[in-house]
Short mmCIF file of C-alpha atoms and ligand atoms in Angstrom, two decimals:
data_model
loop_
_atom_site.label_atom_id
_atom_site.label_comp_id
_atom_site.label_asym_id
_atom_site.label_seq_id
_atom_site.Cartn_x
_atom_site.Cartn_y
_atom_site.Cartn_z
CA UNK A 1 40.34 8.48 9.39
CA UNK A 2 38.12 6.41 7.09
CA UNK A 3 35.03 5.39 8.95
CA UNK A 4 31.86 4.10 7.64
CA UNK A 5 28.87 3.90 9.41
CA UNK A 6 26.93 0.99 8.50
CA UNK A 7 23.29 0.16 8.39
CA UNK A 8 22.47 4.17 8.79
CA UNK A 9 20.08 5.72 6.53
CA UNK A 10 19.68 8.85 8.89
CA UNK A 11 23.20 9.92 8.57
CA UNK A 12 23.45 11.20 11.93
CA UNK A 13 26.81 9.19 13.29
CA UNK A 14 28.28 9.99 9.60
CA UNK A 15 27.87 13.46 10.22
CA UNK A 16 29.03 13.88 13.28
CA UNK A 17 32.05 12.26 12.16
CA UNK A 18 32.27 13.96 9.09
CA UNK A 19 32.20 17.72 11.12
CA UNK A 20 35.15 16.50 13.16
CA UNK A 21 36.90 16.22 9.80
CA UNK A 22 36.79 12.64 9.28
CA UNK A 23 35.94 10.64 5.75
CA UNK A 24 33.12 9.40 7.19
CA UNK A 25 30.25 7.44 4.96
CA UNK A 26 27.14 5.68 5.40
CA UNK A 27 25.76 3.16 4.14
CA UNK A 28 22.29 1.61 4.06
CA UNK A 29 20.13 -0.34 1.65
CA UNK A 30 17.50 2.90 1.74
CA UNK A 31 18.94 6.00 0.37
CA UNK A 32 20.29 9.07 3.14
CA UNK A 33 17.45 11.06 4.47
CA UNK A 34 19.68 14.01 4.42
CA UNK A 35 23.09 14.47 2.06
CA UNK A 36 26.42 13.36 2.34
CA UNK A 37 28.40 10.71 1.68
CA UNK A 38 26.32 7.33 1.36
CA UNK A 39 26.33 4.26 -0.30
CA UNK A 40 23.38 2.71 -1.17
CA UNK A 41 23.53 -1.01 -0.80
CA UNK A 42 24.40 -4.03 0.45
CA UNK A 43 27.22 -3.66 3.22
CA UNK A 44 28.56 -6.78 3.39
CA UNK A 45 30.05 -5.59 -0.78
CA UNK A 46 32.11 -3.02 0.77
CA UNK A 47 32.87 -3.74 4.21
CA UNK A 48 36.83 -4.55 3.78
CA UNK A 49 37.35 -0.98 1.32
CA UNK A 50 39.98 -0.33 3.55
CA UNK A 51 37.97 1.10 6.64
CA UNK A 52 39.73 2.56 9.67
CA UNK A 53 36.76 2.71 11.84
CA UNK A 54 33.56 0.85 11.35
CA UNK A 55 30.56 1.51 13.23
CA UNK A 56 27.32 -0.90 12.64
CA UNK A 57 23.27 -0.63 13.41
CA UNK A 58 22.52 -4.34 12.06
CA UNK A 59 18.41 -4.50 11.80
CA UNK A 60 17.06 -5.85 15.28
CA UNK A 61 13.75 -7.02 13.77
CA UNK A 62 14.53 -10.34 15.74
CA UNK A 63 17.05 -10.48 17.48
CA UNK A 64 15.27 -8.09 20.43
CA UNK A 65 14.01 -9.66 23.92
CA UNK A 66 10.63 -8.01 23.51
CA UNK A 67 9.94 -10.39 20.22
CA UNK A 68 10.47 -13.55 22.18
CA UNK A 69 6.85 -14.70 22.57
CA UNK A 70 6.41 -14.72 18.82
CA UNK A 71 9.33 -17.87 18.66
CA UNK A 72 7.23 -20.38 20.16
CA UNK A 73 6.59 -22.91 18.29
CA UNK A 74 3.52 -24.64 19.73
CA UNK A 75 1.77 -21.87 19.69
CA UNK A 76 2.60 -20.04 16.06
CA UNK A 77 3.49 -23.10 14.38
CA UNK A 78 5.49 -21.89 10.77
CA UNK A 79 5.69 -18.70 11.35
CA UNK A 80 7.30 -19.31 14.25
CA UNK A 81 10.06 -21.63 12.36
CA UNK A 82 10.38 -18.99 9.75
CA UNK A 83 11.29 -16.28 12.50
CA UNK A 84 13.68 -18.79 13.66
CA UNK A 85 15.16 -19.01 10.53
CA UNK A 86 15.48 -15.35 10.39
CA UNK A 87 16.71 -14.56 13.94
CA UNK A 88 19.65 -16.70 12.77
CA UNK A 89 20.25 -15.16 9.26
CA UNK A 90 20.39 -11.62 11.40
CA UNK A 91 22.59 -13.17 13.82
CA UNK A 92 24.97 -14.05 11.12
CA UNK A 93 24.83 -11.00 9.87
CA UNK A 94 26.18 -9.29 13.27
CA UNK A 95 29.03 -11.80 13.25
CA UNK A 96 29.89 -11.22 9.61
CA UNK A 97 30.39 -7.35 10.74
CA UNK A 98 32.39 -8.26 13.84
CA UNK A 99 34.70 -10.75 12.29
CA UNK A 100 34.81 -8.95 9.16
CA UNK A 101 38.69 -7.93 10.01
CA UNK A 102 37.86 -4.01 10.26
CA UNK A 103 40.36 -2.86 12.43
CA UNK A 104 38.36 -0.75 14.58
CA UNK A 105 34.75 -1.78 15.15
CA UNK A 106 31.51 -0.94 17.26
CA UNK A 107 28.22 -2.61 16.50
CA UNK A 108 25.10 -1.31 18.46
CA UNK A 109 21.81 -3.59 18.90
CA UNK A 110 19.25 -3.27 21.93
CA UNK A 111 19.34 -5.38 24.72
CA UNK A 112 18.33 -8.99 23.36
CA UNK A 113 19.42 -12.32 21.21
CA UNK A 114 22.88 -11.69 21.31
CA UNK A 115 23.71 -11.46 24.51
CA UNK A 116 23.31 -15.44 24.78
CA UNK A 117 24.39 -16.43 20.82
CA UNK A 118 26.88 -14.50 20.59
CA UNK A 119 28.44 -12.67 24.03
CA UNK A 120 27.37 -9.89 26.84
CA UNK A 121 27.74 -6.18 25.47
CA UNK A 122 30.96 -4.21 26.41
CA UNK A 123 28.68 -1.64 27.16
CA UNK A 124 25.22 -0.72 27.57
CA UNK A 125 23.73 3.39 27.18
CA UNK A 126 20.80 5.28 26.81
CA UNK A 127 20.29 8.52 25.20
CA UNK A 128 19.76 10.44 28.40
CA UNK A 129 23.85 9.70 29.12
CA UNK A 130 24.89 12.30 27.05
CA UNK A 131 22.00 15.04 26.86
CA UNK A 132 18.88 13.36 25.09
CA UNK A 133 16.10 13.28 27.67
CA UNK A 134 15.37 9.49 26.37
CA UNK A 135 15.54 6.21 27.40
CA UNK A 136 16.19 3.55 25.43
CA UNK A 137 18.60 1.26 26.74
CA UNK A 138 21.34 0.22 23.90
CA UNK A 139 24.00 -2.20 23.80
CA UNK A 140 27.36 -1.40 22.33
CA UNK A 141 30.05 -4.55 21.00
CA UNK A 142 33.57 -3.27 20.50
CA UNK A 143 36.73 -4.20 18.91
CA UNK A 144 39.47 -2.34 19.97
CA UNK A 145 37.40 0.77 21.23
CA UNK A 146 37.01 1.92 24.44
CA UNK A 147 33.51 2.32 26.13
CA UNK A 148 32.19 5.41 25.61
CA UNK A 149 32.56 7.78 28.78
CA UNK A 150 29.19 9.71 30.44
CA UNK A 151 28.96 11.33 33.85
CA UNK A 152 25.81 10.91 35.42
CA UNK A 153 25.97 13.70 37.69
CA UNK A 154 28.41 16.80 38.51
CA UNK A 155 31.52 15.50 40.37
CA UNK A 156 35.16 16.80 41.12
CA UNK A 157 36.42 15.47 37.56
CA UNK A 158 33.72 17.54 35.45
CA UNK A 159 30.29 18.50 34.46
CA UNK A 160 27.36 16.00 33.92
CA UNK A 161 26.95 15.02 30.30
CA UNK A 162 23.70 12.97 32.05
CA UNK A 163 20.28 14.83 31.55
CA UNK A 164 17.07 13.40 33.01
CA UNK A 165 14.92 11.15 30.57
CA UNK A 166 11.28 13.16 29.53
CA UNK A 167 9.06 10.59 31.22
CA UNK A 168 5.30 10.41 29.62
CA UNK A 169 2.64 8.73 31.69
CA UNK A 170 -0.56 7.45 30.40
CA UNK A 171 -3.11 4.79 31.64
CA UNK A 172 -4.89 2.15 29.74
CA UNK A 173 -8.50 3.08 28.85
CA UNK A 174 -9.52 -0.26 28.44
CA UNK A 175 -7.27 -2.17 31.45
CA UNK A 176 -6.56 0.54 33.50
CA UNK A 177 -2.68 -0.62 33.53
CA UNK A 178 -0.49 2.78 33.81
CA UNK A 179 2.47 2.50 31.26
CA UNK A 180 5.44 4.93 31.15
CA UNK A 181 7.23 6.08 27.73
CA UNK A 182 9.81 8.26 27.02
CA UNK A 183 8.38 11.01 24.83
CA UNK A 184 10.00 9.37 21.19
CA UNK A 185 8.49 6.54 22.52
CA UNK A 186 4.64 7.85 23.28
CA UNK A 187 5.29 9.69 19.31
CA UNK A 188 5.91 6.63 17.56
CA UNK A 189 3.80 4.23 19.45
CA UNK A 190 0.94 6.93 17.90
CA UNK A 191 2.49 6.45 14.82
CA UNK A 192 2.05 2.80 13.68
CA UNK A 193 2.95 3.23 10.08
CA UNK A 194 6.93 4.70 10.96
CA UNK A 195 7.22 3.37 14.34
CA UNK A 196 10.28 1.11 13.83
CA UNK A 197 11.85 3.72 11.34
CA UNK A 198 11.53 6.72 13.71
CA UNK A 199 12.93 3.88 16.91
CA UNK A 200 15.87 3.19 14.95
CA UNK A 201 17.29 6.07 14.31
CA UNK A 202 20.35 6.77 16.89
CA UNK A 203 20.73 9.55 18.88
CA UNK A 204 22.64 12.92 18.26
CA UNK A 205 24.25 12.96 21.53
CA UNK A 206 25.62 9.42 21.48
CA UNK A 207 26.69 10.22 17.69
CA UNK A 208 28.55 12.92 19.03
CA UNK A 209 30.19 11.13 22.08
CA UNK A 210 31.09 8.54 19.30
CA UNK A 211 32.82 11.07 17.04
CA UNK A 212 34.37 12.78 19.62
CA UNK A 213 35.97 10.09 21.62
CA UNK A 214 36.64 7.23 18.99
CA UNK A 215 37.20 9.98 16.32
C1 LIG B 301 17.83 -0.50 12.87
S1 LIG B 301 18.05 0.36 11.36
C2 LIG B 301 19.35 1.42 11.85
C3 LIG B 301 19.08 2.90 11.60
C4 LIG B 301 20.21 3.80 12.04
N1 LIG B 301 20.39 3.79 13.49
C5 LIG B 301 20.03 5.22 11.54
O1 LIG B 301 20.11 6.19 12.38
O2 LIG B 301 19.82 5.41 10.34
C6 LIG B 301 18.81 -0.90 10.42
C7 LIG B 301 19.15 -0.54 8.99
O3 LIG B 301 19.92 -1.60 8.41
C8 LIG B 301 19.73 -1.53 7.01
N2 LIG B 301 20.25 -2.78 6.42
C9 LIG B 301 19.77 -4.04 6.53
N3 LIG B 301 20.54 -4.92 5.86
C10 LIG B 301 21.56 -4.22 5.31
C11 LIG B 301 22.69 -4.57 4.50
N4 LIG B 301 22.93 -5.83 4.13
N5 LIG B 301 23.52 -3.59 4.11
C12 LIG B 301 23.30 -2.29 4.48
N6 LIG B 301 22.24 -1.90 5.26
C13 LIG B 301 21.39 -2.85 5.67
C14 LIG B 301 18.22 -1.33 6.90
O4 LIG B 301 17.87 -0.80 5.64
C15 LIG B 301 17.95 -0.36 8.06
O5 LIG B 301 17.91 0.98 7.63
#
């Protein structure tokens, strides 16, 4: 099968495609981090080369729930308006990929703007449903896939692909509020510079359950 794996510069869904024997590629503006088959640019050039299978990580920059405070208007003025105008230019970008024809198509996004511009999620994960002790809830769109199957816990039909989240507790120095992370989370909250870069990246276990059961 012929699957590209858009918006990936990590080339972790490519390769677990690619070790099930697929002609899998990524592509991102940024080059691969690691090597294999990747095309460095713009995907919206290449997206009807005759794909089977096309999975898609569309930027999130503003189209997530937790950005909502900086649309408002009355309180951030232009910058507000120009967030607008880019919350909409991402949004078309996600319907671009879904109507793009691809026969076969999956976008993932976290929980947030298009849920009410464009429709609910087919499906929403996290990490810790198939063995990465992380939480970080993510919505899946699909055209003509199925939901990906977990099991939570042990039961008559199988083992428990499910393991539980690594939970990191700290409390504010200066409030005294206690906040919970998942450990990637507590990393790249320390780590302002690569914080979104190190977020984004998706997880092997969900790569895998991707490979293995849309493969
Ligand atoms: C949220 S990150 C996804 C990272 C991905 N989960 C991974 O493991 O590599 C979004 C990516 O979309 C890429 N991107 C944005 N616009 C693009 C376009 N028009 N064509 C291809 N990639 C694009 C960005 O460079 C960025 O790496």
């Amino acid at each position: 099968m012929r699957v590209l794996v858009a918006c990936e510069f990590s080339g972790i869904v490519r390769d677990a495609f690619a070790a099930r024997g697929h002609d899998a590629w990524s592509c991102d503006l940024l080059a691969s981090e690691r090597p294999g088959n990747h095309i460095q640019g713009d995907l919206l050039e290449v997206i009807n080369d005759g794909w089977d299978l096309l999975i898609a990580h569309p930027p999130c920059t503003y189209l997530t729930v937790s950005g909502n405070a900086w649309f408002n208007v009355e309180r951030y003025g232009q910058k507000a308006i120009d967030r607008i105008f880019l919350r909409h230019e991402a949004l078309g970008f996600v319907l671009r990929i879904y109507y793009s024809g691809v026969e076969r198509i999956a976008i993932e996004n976290p929980i947030g703007y298009l849920s009410s511009a464009f429709r609910d999620p087919d499906q929403v994960i996290q990490p810790y449903y198939f063995g990465d002790p992380e939480r970080k809830a993510t919505c899946l769109w699909l055209r003509n896939l199925r939901p990906l199957e977990y099991r939570l816990n042990n039961d008559l039909f199988g083992a428990a692909t499910a393991v539980e989240p690594n939970i990191v507790t700290r409390v504010s120095k200066r409030t005294g509020r206690t906040f919970t992370y998942s450990e990637l989370e507590y990393k790249a909250s320390m780590d302002h510079e690569n914080r979104a870069h190190l977020r984004s990246k998706t997880f092997p276990g969900i790569a895998r359950a991707m490979a293995e059961q849309w493969g």
